[in-house]
């Protein structure tokens, strides 16, 4: 390694050493440390952009090499603007748990507000809606009503809702999808003799814990808070977690947004409603409210849990819908570039989201294409060498990785984040174009939930988008090995493109692994447990431990001498659910597997127990070493 290359590592190693020495001793909610970390990362990003502008671009001329270089830099600069806005968001954070504890609803003037819980539904399965209604009806809150809003107009759902104590409503048509469904219900609720003081919204697959209303409503003590948003958790693995075979090790894709970004936006006063698991004081949208001096508060507590999309196609449909919704905001009077009464900070933080979906996806696609075009046709968009890249990009990249890893408490890992962004890039660009330039009346696409898959499915149509550019990149490298370097290209430029290409190949292969869908066999999700119970077999009582549990069965660790056989009729006495009848389906290695025989009362009791918030746990940390082991096992195991 030559002296120039060795010297280029110095700034990078200084940043790395500073991060390793300082960050482990600091809490991510340390105000000064967050501001310094965000400021240092932003300064290094601006340093990199200055070098790109002054030291790597050819003179602007009507030639394809020059236009390509300046075009790529323009997109890169817009992407960097999104990065700067994100760093500004992350420079602060807020935790409202203590505030919620300090303002119980019983102390409100006039007592606890009356809350109507809305569950909009269209075509979800019976089992999904059953547990959602049970959870909504089990609220530890003095004044609330539950409304099932059925755009499917199903008689069996009306019977089930009324049997569980919930109200049931339909409407004449399904215009405007979920929003139209809720607006129709709000017209009815506000015309009642006793209209609600607040409205809670739960998607049809989201089960609220008993404390959801009590904790969220506590933040309404502040008259300027019109919406209280809580995070979305999931009780099943999302497609990425499942397909990589590490649901208990890899955080779900939404943890960085809900645990980090939204809590930071709340600190700036720019949090917004996410459509479910929210409490609304009035029928106003978040962006409209800020123009009236009102705001959204974010309570970062696990108060609801829902179903993540089961498959990649459903996952992409959901992300496309989120992107489309963001783009549609741009075209309203409350968009970031509009003339509406929206504060400038809300505009900036909304622009951050818009750039994430648009420019963020575009720069990732271009970053794949540029090295391919270099190897095959000699395109150079960056006239520099590897030492200069390491000296200018290296410190920023390392600082950004360290800062994001620190504020996210380890849930943001670069290679994983890049691969997941690539996974949705095509859908993001499509939805962005439709949302910005297409018809304003786009059909609402419902994300399918609750399906079972009994075999491995390779999503070849998705995987091709990653294997083809990986093959073209590798083929271009091999071609240059055989045919020799491009005439007139300095060796350092080739070294830089080789480094770039290898990183792209690694990211593309990780994304390709995500396209191999593993089977989902269980009708009901099982949750790990470790709790005492009593097993009753033919009148004999045995102390056992529950090691996992679902709404239809459990696994028990048996004590020595417990002669349990397959087919035996038993009773399992569970804390919080009472005695539950069951049948032994399997006995192996000191464990008994029991399928519950459910009456309506025990089924409801089990749903309340399982979705009380005790069993739904989220992965909150992933180390790079763990990720490499997971990927190696998935690829070669």
Coordinates of C-alpha atoms in Angstrom, one line a residue:
X1 CA 0.0 0.0 0.0
X2 CA 1.5 3.2 -1.2
X3 CA 2.0 6.3 1.1
X4 CA -0.8 8.2 -0.5
X5 CA -3.3 5.4 0.1
X6 CA -2.0 4.9 3.7
X7 CA -2.3 8.6 4.4
X8 CA -5.9 8.7 3.1
X9 CA -7.0 6.4 5.9
X10 CA -6.0 8.9 8.7
X11 CA -9.2 11.0 8.8
X12 CA -11.3 7.8 8.5
X13 CA -9.5 6.2 11.4
X14 CA -9.7 9.3 13.5
X15 CA -13.5 9.4 13.2
X16 CA -13.7 5.6 13.9
X17 CA -11.5 5.9 16.9
X18 CA -13.4 8.8 18.3
X19 CA -16.7 7.0 17.9
X20 CA -15.4 3.8 19.5
X21 CA -14.0 5.7 22.5
X22 CA -16.8 8.1 23.1
X23 CA -20.2 6.7 22.0
X24 CA -20.3 3.6 24.3
X25 CA -20.3 5.8 27.3
X26 CA -23.2 8.1 26.2
X27 CA -26.9 7.5 26.2
X28 CA -28.7 8.0 22.8
X29 CA -31.0 10.5 24.5
X30 CA -28.1 12.8 25.6
X31 CA -29.1 16.1 24.1
X32 CA -25.6 17.6 23.7
X33 CA -24.2 14.3 22.3
X34 CA -27.0 14.0 19.7
X35 CA -26.5 17.6 18.6
X36 CA -22.7 17.2 18.4
X37 CA -23.0 13.9 16.6
X38 CA -25.5 15.2 14.1
X39 CA -23.5 18.4 13.5
X40 CA -20.2 16.5 13.0
X41 CA -21.9 14.1 10.5
X42 CA -23.4 17.0 8.6
X43 CA -20.1 18.9 8.5
X44 CA -18.3 15.8 7.1
X45 CA -21.1 15.4 4.5
X46 CA -20.7 19.0 3.4
X47 CA -17.0 18.5 3.2
X48 CA -17.5 15.6 0.9
X49 CA -19.9 17.5 -1.3
X50 CA -17.5 20.4 -1.6
X51 CA -14.8 18.0 -2.7
X52 CA -17.2 16.4 -5.2
X53 CA -18.1 19.8 -6.7
X54 CA -14.6 21.2 -6.9
X55 CA -12.4 18.2 -7.4
X56 CA -14.2 15.4 -9.2
X57 CA -16.4 16.8 -12.0
X58 CA -15.4 17.5 -15.6
X59 CA -16.1 20.9 -17.2
X60 CA -19.8 21.2 -18.0
X61 CA -20.1 20.6 -21.7
X62 CA -22.7 19.1 -24.2
X63 CA -21.0 15.7 -24.1
X64 CA -22.5 12.6 -22.7
X65 CA -19.6 12.0 -20.2
X66 CA -19.9 15.5 -18.8
X67 CA -23.7 15.5 -18.7
X68 CA -23.8 12.1 -17.1
X69 CA -21.3 13.2 -14.4
X70 CA -23.1 16.4 -13.6
X71 CA -26.5 14.6 -13.7
X72 CA -25.3 12.0 -11.2
X73 CA -23.9 14.7 -9.0
X74 CA -27.2 16.6 -9.1
X75 CA -29.1 13.6 -7.8
X76 CA -26.3 12.9 -5.3
X77 CA -26.6 16.5 -4.0
X78 CA -30.4 16.2 -3.6
X79 CA -29.9 12.9 -1.8
X80 CA -27.4 14.7 0.5
X81 CA -30.0 17.3 1.2
X82 CA -32.3 14.5 2.4
X83 CA -29.4 13.3 4.5
X84 CA -28.9 16.8 6.0
X85 CA -32.6 17.0 6.8
X86 CA -32.5 13.6 8.5
X87 CA -29.6 14.6 10.6
X88 CA -31.5 17.7 11.7
X89 CA -34.4 15.5 12.7
X90 CA -32.1 13.1 14.6
X91 CA -30.4 16.0 16.5
X92 CA -33.1 15.8 19.1
X93 CA -35.4 13.2 20.6
X94 CA -38.3 13.1 23.1
X95 CA -39.7 10.5 25.5
X96 CA -43.3 11.3 26.7
X97 CA -43.7 8.3 29.0
X98 CA -43.2 10.3 32.2
X99 CA -45.6 12.9 30.9
X100 CA -48.3 10.3 30.3
X101 CA -47.7 8.9 33.8
X102 CA -48.0 12.4 35.4
X103 CA -51.4 13.1 33.9
X104 CA -53.9 10.3 34.5
X105 CA -57.2 10.8 32.8
X106 CA -59.1 10.7 36.1
X107 CA -57.6 14.1 36.9
X108 CA -58.9 15.8 33.7
X109 CA -61.4 18.6 34.2
X110 CA -64.8 16.9 33.6
X111 CA -63.2 13.5 34.0
X112 CA -61.9 11.1 31.4
X113 CA -62.9 12.0 27.8
X114 CA -65.3 9.7 25.9
X115 CA -63.3 7.9 23.2
X116 CA -64.8 6.0 20.2
X117 CA -62.5 3.3 18.9
X118 CA -62.8 2.9 15.1
X119 CA -61.9 -0.4 13.4
X120 CA -62.2 0.0 9.6
X121 CA -62.4 -3.3 7.8
X122 CA -62.9 -4.6 4.3
X123 CA -62.0 -8.3 3.6
X124 CA -60.0 -9.5 6.6
X125 CA -60.4 -13.0 8.0
X126 CA -62.6 -13.9 10.9
X127 CA -59.7 -14.8 13.2
X128 CA -57.9 -11.5 12.5
X129 CA -61.0 -9.4 13.3
X130 CA -61.9 -11.4 16.4
X131 CA -58.7 -10.7 18.2
X132 CA -58.8 -7.0 17.2
X133 CA -62.3 -6.5 18.6
X134 CA -61.5 -8.5 21.7
X135 CA -58.4 -6.3 22.3
X136 CA -60.4 -3.1 21.7
X137 CA -63.1 -4.2 24.1
X138 CA -60.6 -5.1 26.8
X139 CA -59.4 -1.5 27.4
X140 CA -58.6 -0.5 31.0
X141 CA -60.4 2.8 30.4
X142 CA -63.6 4.1 31.9
X143 CA -65.5 5.7 28.9
X144 CA -65.2 4.2 25.5
X145 CA -67.2 2.7 22.6
X146 CA -65.9 0.3 19.9
X147 CA -67.2 0.6 16.3
X148 CA -66.5 -2.0 13.6
X149 CA -66.8 -0.2 10.2
X150 CA -67.4 -2.9 7.7
X151 CA -66.9 -2.0 4.0
X152 CA -67.4 -5.7 3.2
X153 CA -71.0 -5.7 4.5
X154 CA -70.7 -9.2 6.0
X155 CA -73.6 -10.5 8.2
X156 CA -71.3 -12.8 10.2
X157 CA -69.1 -9.8 11.2
X158 CA -72.2 -7.9 12.4
X159 CA -73.1 -10.9 14.5
X160 CA -69.6 -11.3 15.9
X161 CA -69.2 -7.6 16.7
X162 CA -72.5 -7.3 18.5
X163 CA -71.8 -10.6 20.4
X164 CA -68.6 -9.2 21.7
X165 CA -70.2 -5.9 22.7
X166 CA -69.0 -3.7 19.8
X167 CA -71.1 -1.5 17.6
X168 CA -71.3 -2.3 13.9
X169 CA -71.8 0.0 10.9
X170 CA -71.7 -0.2 7.1
X171 CA -72.2 2.4 4.4
X172 CA -73.8 2.5 1.0
X173 CA -70.6 2.4 -1.1
X174 CA -66.8 2.0 -0.7
X175 CA -65.8 5.3 -2.1
X176 CA -62.4 6.6 -1.0
X177 CA -61.5 3.3 0.8
X178 CA -60.4 3.4 4.4
X179 CA -60.6 7.2 4.7
X180 CA -64.1 7.3 3.2
X181 CA -65.1 4.5 5.6
X182 CA -63.9 6.5 8.6
X183 CA -65.3 9.8 7.4
X184 CA -68.8 8.2 7.1
X185 CA -68.5 6.9 10.6
X186 CA -67.4 10.3 12.0
X187 CA -70.4 12.0 10.5
X188 CA -72.6 9.5 12.4
X189 CA -70.6 9.8 15.7
X190 CA -70.6 13.6 15.8
X191 CA -74.3 13.6 15.3
X192 CA -75.0 11.3 18.3
X193 CA -76.6 12.7 21.5
X194 CA -73.3 12.1 23.2
X195 CA -70.5 12.6 20.6
X196 CA -67.0 11.5 21.4
X197 CA -64.3 13.7 22.8
X198 CA -61.7 11.8 20.9
X199 CA -61.5 9.0 18.3
X200 CA -59.0 6.2 18.3
X201 CA -58.1 4.4 15.1
X202 CA -57.0 0.7 14.8
X203 CA -56.3 -1.1 11.6
X204 CA -58.3 -4.3 11.3
X205 CA -55.2 -6.4 12.2
X206 CA -53.9 -4.4 15.1
X207 CA -54.7 -5.6 18.6
X208 CA -54.6 -3.0 21.4
X209 CA -53.1 -3.8 24.8
X210 CA -55.4 -2.9 27.7
X211 CA -53.5 0.3 28.4
X212 CA -53.7 1.8 24.9
X213 CA -56.5 4.3 25.5
X214 CA -55.4 5.2 29.1
X215 CA -51.8 5.9 28.1
X216 CA -52.5 7.7 24.9
X217 CA -55.4 9.8 26.3
X218 CA -53.2 11.1 29.1
X219 CA -51.3 13.3 26.6
X220 CA -54.6 15.1 25.8
X221 CA -54.0 17.0 29.0
X222 CA -52.3 19.6 26.8
X223 CA -55.0 21.4 24.8
X224 CA -52.6 22.0 21.9
X225 CA -52.2 18.2 21.3
X226 CA -54.8 17.1 18.8
X227 CA -53.4 13.7 17.9
X228 CA -51.5 11.1 19.9
X229 CA -49.6 8.6 17.8
X230 CA -48.2 5.4 19.2
X231 CA -45.7 3.1 17.5
X232 CA -46.6 0.1 15.4
X233 CA -45.3 -3.3 16.6
X234 CA -45.8 -6.6 14.9
X235 CA -46.4 -10.0 16.4
X236 CA -45.3 -12.0 13.4
X237 CA -42.0 -11.7 11.5
X238 CA -42.0 -9.5 8.4
X239 CA -40.9 -11.0 5.1
X240 CA -37.3 -9.9 5.5
X241 CA -37.0 -11.3 9.0
X242 CA -38.6 -14.6 7.9
X243 CA -36.7 -15.0 4.6
X244 CA -33.3 -14.5 6.2
X245 CA -34.2 -17.1 8.9
X246 CA -33.6 -14.8 11.8
X247 CA -36.8 -13.4 13.1
X248 CA -35.5 -13.4 16.7
X249 CA -32.2 -11.6 15.7
X250 CA -33.1 -9.0 13.0
X251 CA -35.2 -6.0 14.0
X252 CA -38.3 -5.5 11.9
X253 CA -38.0 -2.9 9.2
X254 CA -40.2 -0.3 11.0
X255 CA -38.2 -0.1 14.2
X256 CA -35.8 2.6 13.0
X257 CA -38.8 4.8 11.9
X258 CA -41.0 4.4 15.0
X259 CA -38.3 4.1 17.7
X260 CA -35.9 6.7 16.4
X261 CA -37.2 9.0 13.6
X262 CA -40.8 9.6 14.9
X263 CA -39.5 10.2 18.5
X264 CA -37.1 12.8 17.0
X265 CA -39.7 14.5 14.9
X266 CA -41.8 14.8 18.1
X267 CA -39.0 16.7 19.7
X268 CA -39.1 19.2 16.9
X269 CA -43.0 19.4 16.9
X270 CA -43.3 17.7 13.5
X271 CA -44.6 14.2 14.4
X272 CA -47.6 13.1 12.3
X273 CA -50.3 10.5 12.4
X274 CA -49.5 7.1 10.7
X275 CA -53.1 5.9 10.2
X276 CA -53.4 3.4 13.0
X277 CA -52.7 3.1 16.7
X278 CA -53.5 6.8 17.0
X279 CA -55.9 8.9 19.1
X280 CA -57.4 12.0 17.5
X281 CA -59.1 14.9 19.4
X282 CA -60.8 16.2 16.3
X283 CA -61.2 15.2 12.6
X284 CA -58.2 17.1 11.4
X285 CA -55.1 15.8 9.6
X286 CA -51.7 16.4 11.2
X287 CA -50.5 18.8 8.5
X288 CA -53.6 20.8 8.7
X289 CA -53.5 21.1 12.4
X290 CA -50.0 22.6 12.6
X291 CA -51.3 25.6 10.6
X292 CA -53.9 26.1 13.4
X293 CA -51.3 25.9 16.2
X294 CA -52.1 22.3 17.1
X295 CA -49.7 19.4 17.0
X296 CA -49.3 15.6 17.1
X297 CA -47.7 14.1 20.2
X298 CA -45.8 10.8 19.9
X299 CA -45.9 8.3 22.8
X300 CA -43.2 5.7 22.2
X301 CA -44.7 2.8 24.1
X302 CA -45.7 -0.7 22.7
X303 CA -49.5 -0.3 23.1
X304 CA -50.6 -2.1 20.0
X305 CA -49.4 -4.9 17.8
X306 CA -50.5 -5.9 14.3
X307 CA -49.7 -8.2 11.4
X308 CA -46.7 -7.5 9.2
X309 CA -47.2 -8.4 5.6
X310 CA -46.7 -12.1 5.1
X311 CA -45.0 -12.0 1.7
X312 CA -42.8 -9.8 -0.3
X313 CA -45.5 -8.8 -2.8
X314 CA -47.7 -7.7 0.0
X315 CA -44.8 -5.9 1.7
X316 CA -44.1 -4.0 -1.5
X317 CA -47.8 -3.2 -2.0
X318 CA -47.8 -1.6 1.5
X319 CA -44.6 0.4 0.9
X320 CA -45.9 1.6 -2.4
X321 CA -49.1 2.7 -0.7
X322 CA -47.2 4.7 2.0
X323 CA -45.1 6.3 -0.8
X324 CA -48.2 7.2 -2.8
X325 CA -49.7 8.8 0.3
X326 CA -46.7 11.0 0.8
X327 CA -46.7 12.1 -2.8
X328 CA -50.3 13.0 -2.7
X329 CA -49.6 15.3 0.3
X330 CA -47.2 17.2 -2.0
X331 CA -50.1 18.1 -4.2
X332 CA -52.3 19.4 -1.4
X333 CA -52.4 22.9 0.1
X334 CA -50.5 21.4 3.1
X335 CA -47.6 20.1 1.1
X336 CA -43.9 21.2 1.7
X337 CA -43.9 23.5 -1.3
X338 CA -47.5 24.8 -1.0
X339 CA -48.8 28.2 0.1
X340 CA -50.9 26.6 2.9
X341 CA -50.5 27.6 6.5
X342 CA -47.8 25.0 7.3
X343 CA -44.9 26.0 9.6
X344 CA -41.5 26.0 7.8
X345 CA -40.1 23.2 10.1
X346 CA -43.0 21.0 9.2
X347 CA -42.4 21.7 5.6
X348 CA -38.7 20.8 5.9
X349 CA -39.4 17.5 7.7
X350 CA -42.1 16.6 5.2
X351 CA -39.7 17.4 2.4
X352 CA -37.3 14.9 4.1
X353 CA -39.9 12.2 3.7
X354 CA -40.6 13.1 0.1
X355 CA -36.9 13.0 -0.8
X356 CA -36.5 9.7 1.0
X357 CA -39.1 8.1 -1.3
X358 CA -38.0 9.8 -4.5
X359 CA -34.3 10.8 -4.7
X360 CA -33.3 8.2 -2.1
X361 CA -34.6 5.4 -4.4
X362 CA -33.2 7.1 -7.6
X363 CA -29.7 7.5 -6.2
X364 CA -29.6 3.8 -5.2
X365 CA -30.6 2.7 -8.7
X366 CA -28.0 5.1 -10.3
X367 CA -25.3 3.9 -7.9
X368 CA -25.8 0.4 -9.3
X369 CA -25.8 1.5 -13.0
X370 CA -22.8 3.8 -12.9
X371 CA -20.2 1.1 -12.2
X372 CA -21.8 -1.2 -14.8
X373 CA -21.6 1.5 -17.4
X374 CA -18.0 2.1 -16.4
X375 CA -16.9 -1.5 -17.0
X376 CA -18.9 -1.9 -20.2
X377 CA -18.7 1.5 -22.0
X378 CA -16.1 3.4 -20.0
X379 CA -18.4 6.0 -18.4
X380 CA -16.7 8.0 -15.6
X381 CA -18.9 10.2 -13.5
X382 CA -16.2 10.8 -10.8
X383 CA -12.7 11.8 -11.9
X384 CA -10.8 10.8 -8.8
X385 CA -8.9 8.0 -7.3
X386 CA -9.4 5.5 -4.4
X387 CA -7.2 7.4 -1.9
X388 CA -9.2 10.6 -2.4
X389 CA -12.5 8.7 -2.1
X390 CA -11.3 7.2 1.2
X391 CA -10.1 10.6 2.4
X392 CA -13.3 12.5 1.7
X393 CA -16.2 9.9 1.6
X394 CA -14.7 7.6 4.2
X395 CA -14.9 9.9 7.3
X396 CA -18.5 10.9 6.5
X397 CA -19.6 7.3 5.8
X398 CA -18.0 6.0 9.0
X399 CA -19.4 8.9 11.1
X400 CA -22.8 8.4 9.6
X401 CA -22.8 4.6 10.3
X402 CA -21.6 5.2 13.9
X403 CA -24.1 8.0 14.6
X404 CA -27.1 6.1 13.1
X405 CA -26.1 2.9 14.9
X406 CA -25.8 4.9 18.2
X407 CA -29.1 6.8 18.0
X408 CA -30.9 3.6 16.9
X409 CA -29.3 1.5 19.7
X410 CA -27.9 -0.9 17.1
X411 CA -31.0 -1.5 14.9
X412 CA -29.5 0.4 11.9
X413 CA -26.8 -1.7 10.1
X414 CA -25.5 -0.3 6.8
X415 CA -25.5 -3.3 4.5
X416 CA -28.9 -4.4 5.8
X417 CA -30.4 -0.9 5.4
X418 CA -29.1 -0.6 1.9
X419 CA -30.4 -4.0 0.8
X420 CA -33.9 -3.2 2.2
X421 CA -33.9 0.2 0.5
X422 CA -33.0 -1.6 -2.8
X423 CA -35.8 -4.0 -2.2
X424 CA -38.4 -1.2 -2.3
X425 CA -36.6 1.2 -4.8
X426 CA -38.6 0.1 -7.9
X427 CA -41.9 0.3 -6.1
X428 CA -40.9 3.7 -4.6
X429 CA -40.1 5.2 -8.0
X430 CA -43.3 3.9 -9.5
X431 CA -45.5 5.1 -6.7
X432 CA -43.7 8.5 -6.6
X433 CA -44.4 9.0 -10.4
X434 CA -48.0 8.0 -10.0
X435 CA -48.5 10.2 -6.9
X436 CA -46.8 13.3 -8.3
X437 CA -48.0 13.2 -11.9
X438 CA -50.9 10.7 -12.1
X439 CA -54.6 11.0 -11.2
X440 CA -55.4 12.3 -7.7
X441 CA -58.0 9.5 -7.3
X442 CA -55.8 6.4 -6.9
X443 CA -57.5 3.2 -5.8
X444 CA -56.6 2.1 -2.3
X445 CA -54.7 -1.2 -2.3
X446 CA -55.4 -3.3 0.7
X447 CA -52.4 -5.3 2.0
X448 CA -53.3 -9.0 2.3
X449 CA -52.9 -10.3 5.8
X450 CA -53.3 -13.7 7.5
X451 CA -52.4 -16.0 4.6
X452 CA -50.5 -19.3 5.0
X453 CA -47.7 -20.5 2.8
X454 CA -46.7 -24.1 3.1
X455 CA -43.6 -24.2 0.9
X456 CA -40.5 -22.2 -0.1
X457 CA -41.3 -19.7 -2.9
X458 CA -38.6 -18.0 -4.9
X459 CA -39.8 -14.6 -6.2
X460 CA -37.9 -14.8 -9.4
X461 CA -39.5 -11.6 -10.9
X462 CA -38.2 -9.6 -7.9
X463 CA -34.9 -11.4 -7.6
X464 CA -34.0 -10.7 -11.3
X465 CA -33.8 -7.0 -10.5
X466 CA -30.9 -7.8 -8.2
X467 CA -29.2 -10.8 -9.9
X468 CA -29.1 -9.1 -13.3
X469 CA -27.2 -6.0 -12.2
X470 CA -25.0 -8.2 -10.0
X471 CA -24.2 -10.3 -13.0
X472 CA -23.5 -7.3 -15.2
X473 CA -21.2 -5.8 -12.6
X474 CA -19.3 -9.0 -12.1
X475 CA -19.2 -9.7 -15.9
X476 CA -17.8 -6.2 -16.5
X477 CA -15.0 -6.8 -14.0
X478 CA -14.1 -10.2 -15.5
X479 CA -14.2 -8.7 -19.0
X480 CA -11.6 -6.0 -17.9
X481 CA -9.5 -8.7 -16.3
X482 CA -9.4 -10.5 -19.6
X483 CA -9.4 -7.6 -22.1
X484 CA -7.3 -5.2 -20.0
X485 CA -8.1 -1.8 -18.5
X486 CA -10.0 0.9 -20.4
X487 CA -7.7 2.9 -22.6
X488 CA -6.8 6.2 -21.0
X489 CA -8.2 5.4 -17.6
X490 CA -5.8 5.8 -14.7
X491 CA -5.4 2.7 -12.5
X492 CA -6.7 4.5 -9.5
X493 CA -10.0 5.3 -11.2
X494 CA -10.3 1.6 -12.0
X495 CA -9.5 0.7 -8.3
X496 CA -12.2 3.1 -7.2
X497 CA -14.8 1.5 -9.4
X498 CA -13.7 -1.9 -8.4
X499 CA -14.3 -1.0 -4.7
X500 CA -17.7 0.5 -5.6
X501 CA -18.6 -2.5 -7.6
X502 CA -17.8 -5.1 -4.9
X503 CA -19.9 -3.2 -2.4
X504 CA -22.8 -3.1 -4.9
X505 CA -22.5 -6.9 -5.5
X506 CA -22.6 -7.6 -1.8
X507 CA -25.7 -5.4 -1.3
X508 CA -27.5 -6.9 -4.4
X509 CA -26.8 -10.5 -3.2
X510 CA -28.3 -9.7 0.3
X511 CA -31.4 -8.2 -1.5
X512 CA -31.6 -11.4 -3.6
X513 CA -31.6 -13.6 -0.5
X514 CA -34.6 -11.7 0.8
X515 CA -36.5 -12.8 -2.3
X516 CA -36.5 -16.5 -1.2
X517 CA -39.6 -16.7 0.8
X518 CA -39.7 -19.3 3.6
X519 CA -42.9 -21.1 4.5
X520 CA -45.3 -19.9 7.2
X521 CA -47.1 -23.0 8.5
X522 CA -48.8 -21.7 11.6
X523 CA -52.4 -20.4 11.5
X524 CA -51.7 -18.5 14.8
X525 CA -48.4 -17.0 15.8
X526 CA -46.6 -18.6 18.7
X527 CA -44.9 -16.5 21.4
X528 CA -42.0 -17.5 23.6
X529 CA -42.9 -17.7 27.3
X530 CA -41.5 -18.8 30.6
X531 CA -44.3 -18.9 33.2
X532 CA -45.7 -21.3 35.8
X533 CA -48.9 -23.1 35.1
X534 CA -50.7 -26.2 36.4
X535 CA -51.5 -29.3 34.3
X536 CA -54.5 -31.4 35.3
X537 CA -54.4 -35.0 34.0
X538 CA -57.0 -37.5 35.2
X539 CA -57.5 -35.6 38.4
X540 CA -53.7 -35.3 39.1
X541 CA -52.2 -31.8 39.3
X542 CA -48.7 -31.2 38.0
X543 CA -46.7 -28.0 38.2
X544 CA -45.4 -27.2 34.7
X545 CA -43.9 -24.3 32.8
X546 CA -45.3 -22.8 29.7
X547 CA -42.4 -22.3 27.2
X548 CA -44.5 -21.0 24.3
X549 CA -48.1 -20.1 23.7
X550 CA -50.6 -19.2 21.0
X551 CA -54.4 -18.6 20.9
X552 CA -54.8 -22.3 19.9
X553 CA -52.2 -24.2 21.9
X554 CA -49.1 -24.2 24.1
X555 CA -45.9 -26.1 24.8
X556 CA -45.3 -27.2 28.4
X557 CA -42.0 -28.2 30.1
X558 CA -43.0 -31.3 32.1
X559 CA -41.7 -32.3 35.5
X560 CA -40.1 -35.7 36.0
X561 CA -42.6 -38.5 36.5
X562 CA -45.5 -36.8 34.6
X563 CA -46.7 -39.6 32.4
X564 CA -48.3 -37.7 29.6
X565 CA -49.3 -39.5 26.4
X566 CA -50.5 -38.4 23.0
X567 CA -54.3 -38.0 22.8
X568 CA -54.7 -37.4 26.6
X569 CA -57.4 -34.9 27.6
X570 CA -56.0 -32.3 29.9
X571 CA -56.7 -29.0 31.6
X572 CA -54.1 -26.3 31.6
X573 CA -54.6 -23.6 34.3
X574 CA -53.0 -20.4 33.0
X575 CA -52.5 -17.2 34.9
X576 CA -54.8 -14.6 33.4
X577 CA -56.9 -17.0 31.4
X578 CA -58.1 -19.6 33.9
X579 CA -58.5 -23.3 33.2
X580 CA -58.3 -24.2 29.5
X581 CA -59.2 -27.6 28.2
X582 CA -56.9 -29.3 25.7
X583 CA -55.7 -32.4 24.0
X584 CA -52.0 -33.6 24.0
X585 CA -50.8 -33.7 20.4
X586 CA -47.2 -34.6 21.0
X587 CA -44.8 -35.5 23.8
X588 CA -41.0 -35.3 23.2
X589 CA -37.9 -34.6 25.2
X590 CA -39.6 -33.5 28.4
X591 CA -42.1 -31.3 26.6
X592 CA -45.8 -31.7 26.0
X593 CA -47.6 -30.0 23.1
X594 CA -51.2 -29.2 23.9
X595 CA -53.9 -28.1 21.4
X596 CA -56.6 -26.1 23.2
X597 CA -60.3 -27.1 23.0
X598 CA -61.9 -23.7 23.2
X599 CA -65.2 -22.4 24.4
X600 CA -66.2 -18.8 23.5
X601 CA -65.3 -17.7 27.0
X602 CA -61.8 -19.3 27.1
X603 CA -61.0 -18.2 23.5
X604 CA -61.7 -14.6 24.5
X605 CA -59.7 -15.0 27.7
X606 CA -56.7 -16.4 25.8
X607 CA -56.8 -13.5 23.2
X608 CA -56.8 -11.0 26.0
X609 CA -53.9 -12.7 27.8
X610 CA -51.7 -13.2 24.7
X611 CA -52.2 -9.7 23.4
X612 CA -51.9 -8.0 26.7
X613 CA -48.4 -6.7 25.7
X614 CA -46.5 -9.3 27.7
X615 CA -45.5 -11.6 24.8
X616 CA -45.0 -9.3 21.9
X617 CA -41.3 -8.4 22.0
X618 CA -39.3 -6.6 19.4
X619 CA -35.6 -7.0 18.5
X620 CA -33.8 -3.9 19.5
X621 CA -30.2 -4.5 18.5
X622 CA -28.3 -6.1 15.7
X623 CA -24.5 -6.1 15.5
X624 CA -22.7 -6.2 12.1
X625 CA -21.1 -9.5 13.1
X626 CA -24.5 -11.0 13.8
X627 CA -25.7 -9.9 10.4
X628 CA -22.7 -11.4 8.6
X629 CA -23.3 -14.8 10.4
X630 CA -27.0 -14.7 9.5
X631 CA -26.3 -14.0 5.9
X632 CA -23.6 -16.6 5.6
X633 CA -25.9 -19.2 7.2
X634 CA -28.8 -18.3 4.9
X635 CA -26.5 -18.3 1.8
X636 CA -24.5 -21.5 2.5
X637 CA -26.3 -23.3 5.3

